[in-house]
XYZ file of N, CA, C and O in Angstrom:
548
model
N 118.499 -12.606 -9.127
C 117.996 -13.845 -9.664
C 116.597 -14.162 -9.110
O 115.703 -14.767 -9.702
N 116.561 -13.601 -7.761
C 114.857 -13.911 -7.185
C 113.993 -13.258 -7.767
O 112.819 -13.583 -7.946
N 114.785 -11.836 -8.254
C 113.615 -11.061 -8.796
C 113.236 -11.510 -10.217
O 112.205 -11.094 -10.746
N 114.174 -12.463 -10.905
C 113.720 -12.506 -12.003
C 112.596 -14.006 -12.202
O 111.623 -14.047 -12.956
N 113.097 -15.167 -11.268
C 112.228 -15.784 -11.121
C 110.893 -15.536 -10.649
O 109.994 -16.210 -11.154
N 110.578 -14.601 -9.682
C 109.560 -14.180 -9.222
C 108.365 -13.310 -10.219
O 107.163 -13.095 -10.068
N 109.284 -12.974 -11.208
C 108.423 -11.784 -12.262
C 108.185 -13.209 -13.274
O 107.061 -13.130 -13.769
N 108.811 -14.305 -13.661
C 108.619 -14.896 -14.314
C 107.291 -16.152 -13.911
O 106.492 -16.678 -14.686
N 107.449 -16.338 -12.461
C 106.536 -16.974 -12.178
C 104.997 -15.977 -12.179
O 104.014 -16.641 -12.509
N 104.832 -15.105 -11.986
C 104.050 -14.220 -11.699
C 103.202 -14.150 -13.172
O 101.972 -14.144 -13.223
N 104.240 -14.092 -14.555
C 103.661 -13.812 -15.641
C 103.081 -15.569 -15.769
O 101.877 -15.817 -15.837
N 104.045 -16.561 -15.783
C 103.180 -17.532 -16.114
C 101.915 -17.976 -15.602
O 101.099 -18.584 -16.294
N 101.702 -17.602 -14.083
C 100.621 -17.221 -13.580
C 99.180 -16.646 -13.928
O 98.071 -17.178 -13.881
N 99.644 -15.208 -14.342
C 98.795 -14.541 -15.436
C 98.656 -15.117 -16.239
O 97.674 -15.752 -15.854
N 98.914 -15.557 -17.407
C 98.879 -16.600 -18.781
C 97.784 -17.692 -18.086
O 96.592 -17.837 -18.358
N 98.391 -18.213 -17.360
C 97.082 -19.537 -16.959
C 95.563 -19.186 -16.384
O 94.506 -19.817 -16.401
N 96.042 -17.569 -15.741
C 94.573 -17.515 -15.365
C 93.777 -16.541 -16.167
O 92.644 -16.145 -15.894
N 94.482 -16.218 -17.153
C 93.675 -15.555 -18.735
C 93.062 -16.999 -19.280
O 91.839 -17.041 -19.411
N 93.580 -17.797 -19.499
C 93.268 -18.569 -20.318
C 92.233 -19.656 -19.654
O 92.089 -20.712 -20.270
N 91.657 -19.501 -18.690
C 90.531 -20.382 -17.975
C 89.688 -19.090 -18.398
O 90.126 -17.939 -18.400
N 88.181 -19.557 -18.816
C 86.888 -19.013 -19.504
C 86.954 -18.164 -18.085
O 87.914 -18.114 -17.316
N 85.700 -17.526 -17.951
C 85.090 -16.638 -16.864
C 83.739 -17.736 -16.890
O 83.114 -18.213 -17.837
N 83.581 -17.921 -15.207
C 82.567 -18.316 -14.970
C 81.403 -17.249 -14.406
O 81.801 -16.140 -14.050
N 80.081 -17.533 -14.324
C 79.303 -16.922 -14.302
C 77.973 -17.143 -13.498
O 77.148 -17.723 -14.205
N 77.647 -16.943 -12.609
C 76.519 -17.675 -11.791
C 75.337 -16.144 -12.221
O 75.381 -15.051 -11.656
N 74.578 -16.464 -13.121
C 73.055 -15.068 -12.700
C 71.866 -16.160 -11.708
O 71.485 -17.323 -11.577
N 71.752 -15.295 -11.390
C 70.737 -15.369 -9.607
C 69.255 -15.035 -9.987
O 68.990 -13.847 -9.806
N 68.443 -15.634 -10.367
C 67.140 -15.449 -10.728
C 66.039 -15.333 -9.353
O 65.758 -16.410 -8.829
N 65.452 -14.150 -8.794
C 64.748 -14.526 -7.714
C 63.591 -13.952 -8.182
O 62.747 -14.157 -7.310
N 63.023 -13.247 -9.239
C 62.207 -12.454 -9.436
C 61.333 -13.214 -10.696
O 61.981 -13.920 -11.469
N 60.146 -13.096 -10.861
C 59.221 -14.006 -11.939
C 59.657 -12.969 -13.179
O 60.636 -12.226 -13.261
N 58.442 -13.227 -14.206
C 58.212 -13.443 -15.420
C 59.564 -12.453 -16.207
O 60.568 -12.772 -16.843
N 58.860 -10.897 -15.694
C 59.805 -10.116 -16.501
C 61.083 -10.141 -16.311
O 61.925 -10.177 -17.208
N 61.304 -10.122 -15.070
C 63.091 -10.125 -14.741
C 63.324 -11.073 -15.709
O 63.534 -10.609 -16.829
N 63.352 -12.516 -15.574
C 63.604 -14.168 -16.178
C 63.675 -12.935 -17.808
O 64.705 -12.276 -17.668
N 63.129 -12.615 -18.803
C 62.717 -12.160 -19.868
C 64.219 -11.062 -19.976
O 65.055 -11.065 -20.880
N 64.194 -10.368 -18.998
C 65.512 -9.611 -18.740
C 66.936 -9.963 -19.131
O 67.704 -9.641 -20.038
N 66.992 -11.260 -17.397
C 68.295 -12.067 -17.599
C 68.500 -12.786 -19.021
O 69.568 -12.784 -19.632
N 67.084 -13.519 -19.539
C 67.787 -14.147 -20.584
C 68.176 -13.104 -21.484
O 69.244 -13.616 -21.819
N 68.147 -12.359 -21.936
C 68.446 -11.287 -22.873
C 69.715 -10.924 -22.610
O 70.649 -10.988 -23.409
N 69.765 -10.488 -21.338
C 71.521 -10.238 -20.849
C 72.313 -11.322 -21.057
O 73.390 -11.212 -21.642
N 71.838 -12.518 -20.580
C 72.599 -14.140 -20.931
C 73.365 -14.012 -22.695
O 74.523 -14.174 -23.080
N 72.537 -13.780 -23.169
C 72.169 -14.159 -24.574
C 73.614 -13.083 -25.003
O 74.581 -13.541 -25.612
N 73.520 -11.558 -24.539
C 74.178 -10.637 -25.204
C 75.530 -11.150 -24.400
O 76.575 -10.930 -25.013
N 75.645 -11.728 -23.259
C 76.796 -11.629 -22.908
C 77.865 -12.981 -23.482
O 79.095 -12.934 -23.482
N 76.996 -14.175 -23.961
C 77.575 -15.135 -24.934
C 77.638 -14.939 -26.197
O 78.017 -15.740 -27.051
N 77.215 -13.721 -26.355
C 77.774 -12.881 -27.724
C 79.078 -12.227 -27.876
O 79.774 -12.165 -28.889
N 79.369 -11.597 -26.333
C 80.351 -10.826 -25.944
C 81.347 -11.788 -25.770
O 82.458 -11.272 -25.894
N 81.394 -13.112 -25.506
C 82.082 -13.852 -24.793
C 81.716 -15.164 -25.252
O 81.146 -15.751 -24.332
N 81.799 -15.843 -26.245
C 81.594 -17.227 -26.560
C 82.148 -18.252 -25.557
O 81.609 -19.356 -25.485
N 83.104 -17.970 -24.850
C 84.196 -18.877 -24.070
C 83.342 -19.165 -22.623
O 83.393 -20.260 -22.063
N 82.453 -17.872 -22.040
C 82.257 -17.953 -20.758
C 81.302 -19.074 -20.603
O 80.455 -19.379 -21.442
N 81.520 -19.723 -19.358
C 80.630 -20.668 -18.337
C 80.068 -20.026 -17.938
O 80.504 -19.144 -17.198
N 78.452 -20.212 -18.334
C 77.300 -19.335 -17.702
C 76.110 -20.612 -16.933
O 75.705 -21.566 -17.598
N 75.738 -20.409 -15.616
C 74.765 -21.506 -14.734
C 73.897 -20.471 -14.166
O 74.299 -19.497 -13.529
N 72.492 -20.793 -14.484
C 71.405 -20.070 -14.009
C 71.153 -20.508 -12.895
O 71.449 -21.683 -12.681
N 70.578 -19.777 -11.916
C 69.816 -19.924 -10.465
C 69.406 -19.688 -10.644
O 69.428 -18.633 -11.278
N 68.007 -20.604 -10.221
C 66.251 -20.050 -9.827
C 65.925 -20.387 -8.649
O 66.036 -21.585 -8.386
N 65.514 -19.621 -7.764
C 64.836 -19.795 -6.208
C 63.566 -18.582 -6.344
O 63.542 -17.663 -7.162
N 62.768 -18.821 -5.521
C 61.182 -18.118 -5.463
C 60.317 -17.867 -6.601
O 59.977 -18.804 -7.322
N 60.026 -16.965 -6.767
C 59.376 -16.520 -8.175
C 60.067 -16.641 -9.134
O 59.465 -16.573 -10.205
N 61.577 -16.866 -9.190
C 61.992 -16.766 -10.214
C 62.629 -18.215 -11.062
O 63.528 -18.287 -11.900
N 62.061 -18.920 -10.669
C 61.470 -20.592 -11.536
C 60.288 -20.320 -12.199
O 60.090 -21.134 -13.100
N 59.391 -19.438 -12.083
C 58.546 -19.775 -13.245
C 58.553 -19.522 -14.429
O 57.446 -19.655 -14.949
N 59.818 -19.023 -15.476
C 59.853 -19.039 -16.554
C 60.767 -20.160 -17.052
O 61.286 -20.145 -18.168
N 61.005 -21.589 -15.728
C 61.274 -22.546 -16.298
C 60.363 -23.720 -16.039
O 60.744 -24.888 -15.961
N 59.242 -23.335 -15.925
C 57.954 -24.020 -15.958
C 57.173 -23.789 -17.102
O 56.794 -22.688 -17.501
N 56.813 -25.581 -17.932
C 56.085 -25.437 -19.009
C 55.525 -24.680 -19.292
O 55.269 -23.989 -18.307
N 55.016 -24.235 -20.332
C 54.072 -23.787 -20.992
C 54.345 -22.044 -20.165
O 53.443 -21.216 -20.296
N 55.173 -21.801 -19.647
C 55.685 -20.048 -19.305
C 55.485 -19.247 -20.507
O 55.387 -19.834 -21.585
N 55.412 -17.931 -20.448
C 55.518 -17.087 -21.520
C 55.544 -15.994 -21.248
O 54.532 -15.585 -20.678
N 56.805 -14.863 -21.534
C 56.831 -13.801 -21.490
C 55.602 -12.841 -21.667
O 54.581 -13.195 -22.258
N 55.782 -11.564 -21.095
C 54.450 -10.377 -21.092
C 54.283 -10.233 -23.185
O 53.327 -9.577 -23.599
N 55.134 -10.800 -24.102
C 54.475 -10.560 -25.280
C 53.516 -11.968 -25.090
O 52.333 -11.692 -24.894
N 53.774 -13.168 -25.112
C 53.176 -14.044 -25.113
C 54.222 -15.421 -25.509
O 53.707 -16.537 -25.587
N 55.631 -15.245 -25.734
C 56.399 -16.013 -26.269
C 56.718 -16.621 -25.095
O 56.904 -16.090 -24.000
N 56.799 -18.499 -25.588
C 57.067 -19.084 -24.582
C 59.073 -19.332 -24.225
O 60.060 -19.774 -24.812
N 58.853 -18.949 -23.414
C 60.485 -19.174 -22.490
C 60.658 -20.837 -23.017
O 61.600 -21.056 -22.256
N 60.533 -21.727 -23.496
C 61.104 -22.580 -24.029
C 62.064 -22.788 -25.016
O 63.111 -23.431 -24.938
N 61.613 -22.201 -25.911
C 63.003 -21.707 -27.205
C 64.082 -21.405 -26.644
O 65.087 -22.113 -26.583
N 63.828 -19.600 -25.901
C 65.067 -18.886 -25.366
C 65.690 -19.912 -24.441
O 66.913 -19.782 -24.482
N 65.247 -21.054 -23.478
C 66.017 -21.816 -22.479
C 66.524 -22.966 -23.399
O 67.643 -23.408 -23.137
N 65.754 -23.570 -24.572
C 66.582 -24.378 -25.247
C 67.875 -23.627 -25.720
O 69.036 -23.923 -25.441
N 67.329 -22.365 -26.665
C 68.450 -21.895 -27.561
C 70.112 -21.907 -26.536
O 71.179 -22.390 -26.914
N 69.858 -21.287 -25.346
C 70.720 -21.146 -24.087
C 71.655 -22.632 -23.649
O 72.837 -22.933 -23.480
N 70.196 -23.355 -23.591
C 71.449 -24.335 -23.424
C 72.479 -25.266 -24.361
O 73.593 -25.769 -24.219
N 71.441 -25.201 -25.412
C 72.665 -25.358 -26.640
C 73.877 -24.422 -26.615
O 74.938 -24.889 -27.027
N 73.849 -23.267 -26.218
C 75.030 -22.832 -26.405
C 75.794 -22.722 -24.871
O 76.571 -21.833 -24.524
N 75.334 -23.900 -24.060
C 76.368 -24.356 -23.130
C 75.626 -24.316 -21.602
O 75.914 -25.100 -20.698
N 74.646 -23.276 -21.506
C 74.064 -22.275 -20.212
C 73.804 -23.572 -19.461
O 73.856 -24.497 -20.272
N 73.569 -23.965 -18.347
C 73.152 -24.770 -17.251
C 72.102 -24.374 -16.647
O 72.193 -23.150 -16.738
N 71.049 -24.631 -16.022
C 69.171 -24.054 -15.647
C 69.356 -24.799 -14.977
O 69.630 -25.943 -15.336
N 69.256 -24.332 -13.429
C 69.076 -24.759 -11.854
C 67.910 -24.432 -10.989
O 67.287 -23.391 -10.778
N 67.816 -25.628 -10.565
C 66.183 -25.136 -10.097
C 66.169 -25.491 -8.950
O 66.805 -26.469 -8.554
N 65.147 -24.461 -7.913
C 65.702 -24.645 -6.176
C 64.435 -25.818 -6.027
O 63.406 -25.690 -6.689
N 64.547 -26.453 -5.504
C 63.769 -27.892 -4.929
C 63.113 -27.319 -3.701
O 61.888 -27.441 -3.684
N 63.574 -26.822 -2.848
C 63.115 -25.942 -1.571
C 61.724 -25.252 -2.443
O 60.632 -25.752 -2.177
N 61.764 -24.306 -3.300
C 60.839 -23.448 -3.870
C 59.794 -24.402 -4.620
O 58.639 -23.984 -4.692
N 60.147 -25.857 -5.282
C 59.281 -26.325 -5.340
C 57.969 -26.783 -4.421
O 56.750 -26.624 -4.468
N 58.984 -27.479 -3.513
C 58.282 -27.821 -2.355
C 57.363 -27.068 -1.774
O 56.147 -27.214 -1.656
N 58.162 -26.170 -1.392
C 56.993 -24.646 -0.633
C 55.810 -23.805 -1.519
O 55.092 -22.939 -1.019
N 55.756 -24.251 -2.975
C 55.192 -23.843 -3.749
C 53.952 -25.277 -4.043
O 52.899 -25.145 -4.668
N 54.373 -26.375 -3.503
C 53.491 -27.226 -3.852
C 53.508 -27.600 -5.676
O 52.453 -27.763 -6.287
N 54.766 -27.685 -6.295
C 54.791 -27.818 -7.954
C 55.265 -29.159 -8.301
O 55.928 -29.949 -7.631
N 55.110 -29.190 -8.688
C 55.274 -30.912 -9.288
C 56.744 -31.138 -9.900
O 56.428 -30.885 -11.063
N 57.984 -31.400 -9.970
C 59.234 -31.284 -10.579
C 58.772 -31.783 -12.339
O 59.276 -31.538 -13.434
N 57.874 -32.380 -12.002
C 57.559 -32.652 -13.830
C 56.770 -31.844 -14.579
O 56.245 -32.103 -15.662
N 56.702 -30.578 -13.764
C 56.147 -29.039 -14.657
C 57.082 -28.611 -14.845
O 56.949 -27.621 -15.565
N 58.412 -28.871 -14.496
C 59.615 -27.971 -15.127
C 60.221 -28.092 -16.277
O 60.781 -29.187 -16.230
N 60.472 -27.499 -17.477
C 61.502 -27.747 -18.590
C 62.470 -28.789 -18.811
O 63.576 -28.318 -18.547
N 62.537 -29.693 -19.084
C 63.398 -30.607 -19.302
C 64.929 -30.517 -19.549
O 65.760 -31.424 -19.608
N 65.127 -28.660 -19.725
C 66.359 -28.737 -19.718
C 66.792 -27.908 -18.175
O 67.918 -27.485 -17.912
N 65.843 -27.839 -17.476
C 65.724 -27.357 -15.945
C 66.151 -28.824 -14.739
O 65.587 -29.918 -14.691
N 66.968 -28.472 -14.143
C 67.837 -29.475 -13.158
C 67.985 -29.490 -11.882
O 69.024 -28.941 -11.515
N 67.198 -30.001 -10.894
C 67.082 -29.419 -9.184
C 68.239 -29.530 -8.747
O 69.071 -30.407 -8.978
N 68.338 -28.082 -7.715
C 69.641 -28.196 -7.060
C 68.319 -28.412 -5.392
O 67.149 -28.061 -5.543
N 68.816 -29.018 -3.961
C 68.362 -28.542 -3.244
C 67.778 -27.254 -2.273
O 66.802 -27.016 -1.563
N 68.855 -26.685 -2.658
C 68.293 -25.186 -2.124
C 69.436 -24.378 -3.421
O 70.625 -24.586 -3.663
N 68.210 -23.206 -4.181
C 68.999 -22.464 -4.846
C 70.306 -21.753 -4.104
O 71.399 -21.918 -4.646
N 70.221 -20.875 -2.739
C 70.867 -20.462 -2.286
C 72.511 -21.100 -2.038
O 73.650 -20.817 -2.409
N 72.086 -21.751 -1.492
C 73.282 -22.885 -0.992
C 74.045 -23.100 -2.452
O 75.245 -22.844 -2.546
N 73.304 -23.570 -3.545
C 73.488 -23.951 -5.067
C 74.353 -22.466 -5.304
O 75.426 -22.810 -5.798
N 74.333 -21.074 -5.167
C 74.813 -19.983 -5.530
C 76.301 -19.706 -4.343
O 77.104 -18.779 -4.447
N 76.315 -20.597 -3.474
C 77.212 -20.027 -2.579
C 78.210 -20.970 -2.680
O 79.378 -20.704 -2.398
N 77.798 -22.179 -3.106
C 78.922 -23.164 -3.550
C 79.297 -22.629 -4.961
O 80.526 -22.594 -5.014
N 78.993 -22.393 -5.602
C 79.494 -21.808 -7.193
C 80.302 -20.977 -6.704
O 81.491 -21.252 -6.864
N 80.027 -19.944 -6.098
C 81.100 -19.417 -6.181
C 82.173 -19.067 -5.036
O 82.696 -17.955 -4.968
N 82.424 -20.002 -4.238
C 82.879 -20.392 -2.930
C 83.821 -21.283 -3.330
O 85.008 -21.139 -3.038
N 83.315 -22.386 -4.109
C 84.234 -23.918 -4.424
C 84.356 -23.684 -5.630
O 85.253 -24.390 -6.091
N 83.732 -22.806 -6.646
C 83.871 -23.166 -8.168
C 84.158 -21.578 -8.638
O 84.182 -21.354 -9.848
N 84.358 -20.566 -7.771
C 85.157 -19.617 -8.728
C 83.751 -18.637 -9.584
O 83.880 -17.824 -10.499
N 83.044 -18.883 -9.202
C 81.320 -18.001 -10.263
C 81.835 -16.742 -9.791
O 82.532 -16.551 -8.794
N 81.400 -15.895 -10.642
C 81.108 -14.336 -10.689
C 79.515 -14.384 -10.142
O 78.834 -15.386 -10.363
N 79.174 -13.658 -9.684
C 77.823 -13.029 -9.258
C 77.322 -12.489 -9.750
O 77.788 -11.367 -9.549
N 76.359 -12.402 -10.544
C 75.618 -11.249 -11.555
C 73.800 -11.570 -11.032
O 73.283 -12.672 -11.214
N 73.017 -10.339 -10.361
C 71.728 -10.689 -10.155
C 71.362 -9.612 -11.125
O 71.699 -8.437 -10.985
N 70.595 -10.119 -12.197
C 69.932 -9.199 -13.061
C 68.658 -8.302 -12.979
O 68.341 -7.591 -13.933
């Protein structure tokens, strides 16, 4: 009888933790092209996965493709691709530390861009307290 409760709790188990999305933390530390990279991977992997919780990190160089007027090595500005993203759910985190040390103004950033205090800390609580996958692109 233990064994059968035990296999039964075990499956309902499984069932509940299929059915919570996959969360997703990508780690942005690198400027223009990487940013041009991840979003592309972002993009294909909410193709792959409509369901998943996806939250961007930016710390060092890799906030400036959520600074106005940015634009990829063709010349296209990273505004579209970060709107299109967050319409379809994505979250854009921005390290406040990297502002600071960079001397940037928080009102050069994208409007759909959101300070965390330190990106790092912002990536270790995701997935410490909130369950994130790790993906650095």
């Amino acid at each position: 009888m233990k064994k059968i409760f035990l296999i039964l709790c075990l499956t309902m188990f499984s069932v509940v933790l299929h059915a919570q999305p996959i969360k997703v933390v990508y780690h942005i530390t690198e400027g223009i092209e990487s940013a041009a990279g991840a979003l592309s991977n972002i993009t294909n992997h909410l193709n792959a996965d409509s369901t998943v919780k996806i939250v961007v990190v930016s710390n060092g160089a890799g906030i400036d493709f959520l600074l106005q007027d940015a634009k990829d090595i063709k010349g296209r500005e990273f505004s579209s691709a970060v709107s299109t993203l967050v319409d379809r759910g994505v979250d854009f985190r921005v390290c406040q530390n990297t502002l600071n040390s960079r001397k940037i103004a928080p009102d050069r950033l994208l409007m759909e861009a959101k300070l965390v205090i330190a990106g790092m800390s912002e990536v270790a609580r995701l997935q410490a307290r909130e369950g994130y996958v790790y993906i650095k692109p």
